[in-house]
């Protein structure tokens, strides 16, 4: 069931949360929050996404607010720390925000940086985690196949759990996966799932060993859960740098997945310098509890987006709701 626009606007609030560390080229994260019969939910497609792409994000937000979740199979979710492409000198301080996580996802291939920067950053993470720590890297599709092969050769001695979206396209993923198979480095697909016309194409092509699954871009808990089941590959449930309310949606998705073989990328509230709740979903001993989140009125007020940005989000909500109900 899709609520009326007036039902959404009855509780809608737009917030702008400062980031502790620049991430994906942004210093603050905007989100539209609203409440339904099941509780608070989030609509936060990135600003540059068009209305068609944002439609799945709204379907997800509505689903989490209006529909009961499927049965929850666990009450706590192991999570990784997420390290933006910061300088070596900043690595320890950023990781400290996540508490003691055994797994770190390191952003690599940042525009304007070199492979040497990536190697130095991953070396520093390995030094801090020790040999038992699990390190995965995420290139956000920035390498071509040769660059990916070169980079994986340079990073492999640091012991990689997997490489997330080394290249942009499914055929490139298939090619790099074949080239590094002999090294035992698995390939994960993220953008090739959440931004693809067909999220199952990458699995069908045999182009990835595992999938990164995000609740909002994949249309919500039920829809994302179906994709995981049909893909038949291990899934890492991750955030889209959501507020604690969006993280809560991801945690509920993670709790419904029959098998969770990898730590989930849901620790990202630690990258925010402020949140909408007095009890943010920050990892403790590498875990997060599966629970809903209610924002604090004072924090909604304190972090309210400007009038101009609020109008922008309201207009976007109207357009995307129109597209969703068309
Ligand atoms: O997976 C994680 O550790 C955190 C989520 C994350 O990295 C992310 C957050 C916002 C936008 C894109 C991405 C990404 O995985 O590429
Ligand atoms: Mg990714």
mmCIF file of N, CA and C in Angstrom, residues 41-87:
data_model
loop_
_atom_site.group_PDB
_atom_site.id
_atom_site.type_symbol
_atom_site.label_atom_id
_atom_site.label_comp_id
_atom_site.label_asym_id
_atom_site.label_seq_id
_atom_site.Cartn_x
_atom_site.Cartn_y
_atom_site.Cartn_z
ATOM 1 N N UNK A 41 10.935 6.368 9.165
ATOM 2 C CA UNK A 41 11.626 5.853 8.001
ATOM 3 C C UNK A 41 12.326 6.999 7.279
ATOM 4 N N UNK A 42 13.061 6.629 6.221
ATOM 5 C CA UNK A 42 13.953 7.592 5.567
ATOM 6 C C UNK A 42 13.847 7.510 4.052
ATOM 7 N N UNK A 43 13.942 8.680 3.418
ATOM 8 C CA UNK A 43 14.027 8.800 1.951
ATOM 9 C C UNK A 43 15.245 9.683 1.686
ATOM 10 N N UNK A 44 16.347 9.071 1.210
ATOM 11 C CA UNK A 44 17.571 9.867 1.069
ATOM 12 C C UNK A 44 18.421 9.473 -0.140
ATOM 13 N N UNK A 45 17.801 9.427 -1.341
ATOM 14 C CA UNK A 45 18.631 9.254 -2.531
ATOM 15 C C UNK A 45 19.612 10.427 -2.627
ATOM 16 N N UNK A 46 20.814 10.147 -3.135
ATOM 17 C CA UNK A 46 21.799 11.221 -3.261
ATOM 18 C C UNK A 46 21.255 12.307 -4.185
ATOM 19 N N UNK A 47 21.700 13.541 -3.928
ATOM 20 C CA UNK A 47 21.133 14.716 -4.600
ATOM 21 C C UNK A 47 21.198 14.608 -6.121
ATOM 22 N N UNK A 48 22.270 13.961 -6.626
ATOM 23 C CA UNK A 48 22.442 13.939 -8.087
ATOM 24 C C UNK A 48 21.619 12.846 -8.767
ATOM 25 N N UNK A 49 20.960 11.971 -8.004
ATOM 26 C CA UNK A 49 20.167 10.906 -8.626
ATOM 27 C C UNK A 49 18.865 11.491 -9.198
ATOM 28 N N UNK A 50 18.464 10.972 -10.373
ATOM 29 C CA UNK A 50 17.238 11.502 -10.971
ATOM 30 C C UNK A 50 16.002 10.846 -10.321
ATOM 31 N N UNK A 51 14.838 11.373 -10.692
ATOM 32 C CA UNK A 51 13.605 10.926 -10.045
ATOM 33 C C UNK A 51 13.327 9.442 -10.284
ATOM 34 N N UNK A 52 13.664 8.965 -11.468
ATOM 35 C CA UNK A 52 13.406 7.552 -11.770
ATOM 36 C C UNK A 52 14.226 6.660 -10.847
ATOM 37 N N UNK A 53 15.514 7.008 -10.679
ATOM 38 C CA UNK A 53 16.354 6.217 -9.774
ATOM 39 C C UNK A 53 15.869 6.353 -8.328
ATOM 40 N N UNK A 54 15.367 7.527 -7.970
ATOM 41 C CA UNK A 54 14.930 7.770 -6.582
ATOM 42 C C UNK A 54 13.643 7.024 -6.229
ATOM 43 N N UNK A 55 12.925 6.545 -7.243
ATOM 44 C CA UNK A 55 11.628 5.887 -6.988
ATOM 45 C C UNK A 55 11.763 4.655 -6.093
ATOM 46 N N UNK A 56 12.782 3.839 -6.336
ATOM 47 C CA UNK A 56 12.985 2.648 -5.498
ATOM 48 C C UNK A 56 13.287 3.051 -4.054
ATOM 49 N N UNK A 57 14.006 4.177 -3.879
ATOM 50 C CA UNK A 57 14.336 4.650 -2.531
ATOM 51 C C UNK A 57 13.060 5.038 -1.775
ATOM 52 N N UNK A 58 12.098 5.660 -2.499
ATOM 53 C CA UNK A 58 10.850 6.048 -1.843
ATOM 54 C C UNK A 58 10.003 4.819 -1.529
ATOM 55 N N UNK A 59 9.967 3.876 -2.464
ATOM 56 C CA UNK A 59 9.221 2.632 -2.202
ATOM 57 C C UNK A 59 9.771 1.963 -0.939
ATOM 58 N N UNK A 60 11.096 1.984 -0.786
ATOM 59 C CA UNK A 60 11.730 1.372 0.386
ATOM 60 C C UNK A 60 11.345 2.106 1.668
ATOM 61 N N UNK A 61 11.413 3.434 1.610
ATOM 62 C CA UNK A 61 11.098 4.235 2.798
ATOM 63 C C UNK A 61 9.658 4.020 3.234
ATOM 64 N N UNK A 62 8.749 4.004 2.252
ATOM 65 C CA UNK A 62 7.332 3.790 2.558
ATOM 66 C C UNK A 62 7.121 2.383 3.127
ATOM 67 N N UNK A 63 7.744 1.402 2.508
ATOM 68 C CA UNK A 63 7.601 0.016 2.966
ATOM 69 C C UNK A 63 8.005 -0.126 4.440
ATOM 70 N N UNK A 64 9.121 0.513 4.807
ATOM 71 C CA UNK A 64 9.621 0.365 6.189
ATOM 72 C C UNK A 64 8.709 1.078 7.188
ATOM 73 N N UNK A 65 8.025 2.135 6.742
ATOM 74 C CA UNK A 65 7.151 2.885 7.644
ATOM 75 C C UNK A 65 5.750 2.293 7.727
ATOM 76 N N UNK A 66 5.300 1.656 6.630
ATOM 77 C CA UNK A 66 3.892 1.226 6.578
ATOM 78 C C UNK A 66 3.679 -0.284 6.716
ATOM 79 N N UNK A 67 4.708 -1.083 6.382
ATOM 80 C CA UNK A 67 4.502 -2.535 6.392
ATOM 81 C C UNK A 67 5.326 -3.207 7.489
ATOM 82 N N UNK A 68 4.750 -4.194 8.169
ATOM 83 C CA UNK A 68 5.550 -4.958 9.132
ATOM 84 C C UNK A 68 6.706 -5.642 8.393
ATOM 85 N N UNK A 69 7.835 -5.800 9.059
ATOM 86 C CA UNK A 69 8.971 -6.462 8.401
ATOM 87 C C UNK A 69 8.723 -7.976 8.371
ATOM 88 N N UNK A 70 9.378 -8.677 7.443
ATOM 89 C CA UNK A 70 9.338 -10.144 7.474
ATOM 90 C C UNK A 70 9.958 -10.635 8.788
ATOM 91 N N UNK A 71 9.815 -11.915 9.109
ATOM 92 C CA UNK A 71 10.362 -12.432 10.372
ATOM 93 C C UNK A 71 11.861 -12.131 10.501
ATOM 94 N N UNK A 72 12.262 -11.721 11.699
ATOM 95 C CA UNK A 72 13.669 -11.388 11.952
ATOM 96 C C UNK A 72 14.365 -12.633 12.482
ATOM 97 N N UNK A 73 15.489 -12.985 11.863
ATOM 98 C CA UNK A 73 16.194 -14.227 12.188
ATOM 99 C C UNK A 73 17.324 -14.019 13.176
ATOM 100 N N UNK A 74 17.671 -12.738 13.444
ATOM 101 C CA UNK A 74 18.732 -12.434 14.422
ATOM 102 C C UNK A 74 18.481 -11.049 14.993
ATOM 103 N N UNK A 75 19.049 -10.780 16.166
ATOM 104 C CA UNK A 75 18.779 -9.516 16.858
ATOM 105 C C UNK A 75 19.995 -8.603 16.882
ATOM 106 N N UNK A 76 21.111 -9.082 16.349
ATOM 107 C CA UNK A 76 22.338 -8.294 16.356
ATOM 108 C C UNK A 76 23.092 -8.589 15.055
ATOM 109 N N UNK A 77 23.704 -7.550 14.472
ATOM 110 C CA UNK A 77 24.345 -7.701 13.159
ATOM 111 C C UNK A 77 25.820 -7.287 13.262
ATOM 112 N N UNK A 78 26.749 -8.171 12.876
ATOM 113 C CA UNK A 78 28.158 -7.786 12.843
ATOM 114 C C UNK A 78 28.406 -6.794 11.704
ATOM 115 N N UNK A 79 29.161 -5.755 11.977
ATOM 116 C CA UNK A 79 29.385 -4.714 10.962
ATOM 117 C C UNK A 79 30.872 -4.393 10.814
ATOM 118 N N UNK A 80 31.186 -3.818 9.636
ATOM 119 C CA UNK A 80 32.538 -3.344 9.375
ATOM 120 C C UNK A 80 32.641 -1.848 9.641
ATOM 121 N N UNK A 81 33.857 -1.376 9.848
ATOM 122 C CA UNK A 81 34.140 0.055 9.804
ATOM 123 C C UNK A 81 34.327 0.436 8.345
ATOM 124 N N UNK A 82 33.949 1.658 7.995
ATOM 125 C CA UNK A 82 34.078 2.139 6.618
ATOM 126 C C UNK A 82 35.043 3.313 6.611
ATOM 127 N N UNK A 83 36.154 3.143 5.895
ATOM 128 C CA UNK A 83 37.203 4.165 5.899
ATOM 129 C C UNK A 83 37.193 4.938 4.587
ATOM 130 N N UNK A 84 36.832 6.204 4.612
ATOM 131 C CA UNK A 84 36.920 7.014 3.392
ATOM 132 C C UNK A 84 38.378 7.108 2.931
ATOM 133 N N UNK A 85 38.588 7.666 1.742
ATOM 134 C CA UNK A 85 39.935 7.710 1.152
ATOM 135 C C UNK A 85 40.765 8.823 1.789
ATOM 136 N N UNK A 86 41.004 8.685 3.091
ATOM 137 C CA UNK A 86 41.735 9.714 3.840
ATOM 138 C C UNK A 86 43.250 9.443 3.765
ATOM 139 N N UNK A 87 44.026 10.451 4.174
ATOM 140 C CA UNK A 87 45.481 10.306 4.236
ATOM 141 C C UNK A 87 45.859 9.346 5.362
#
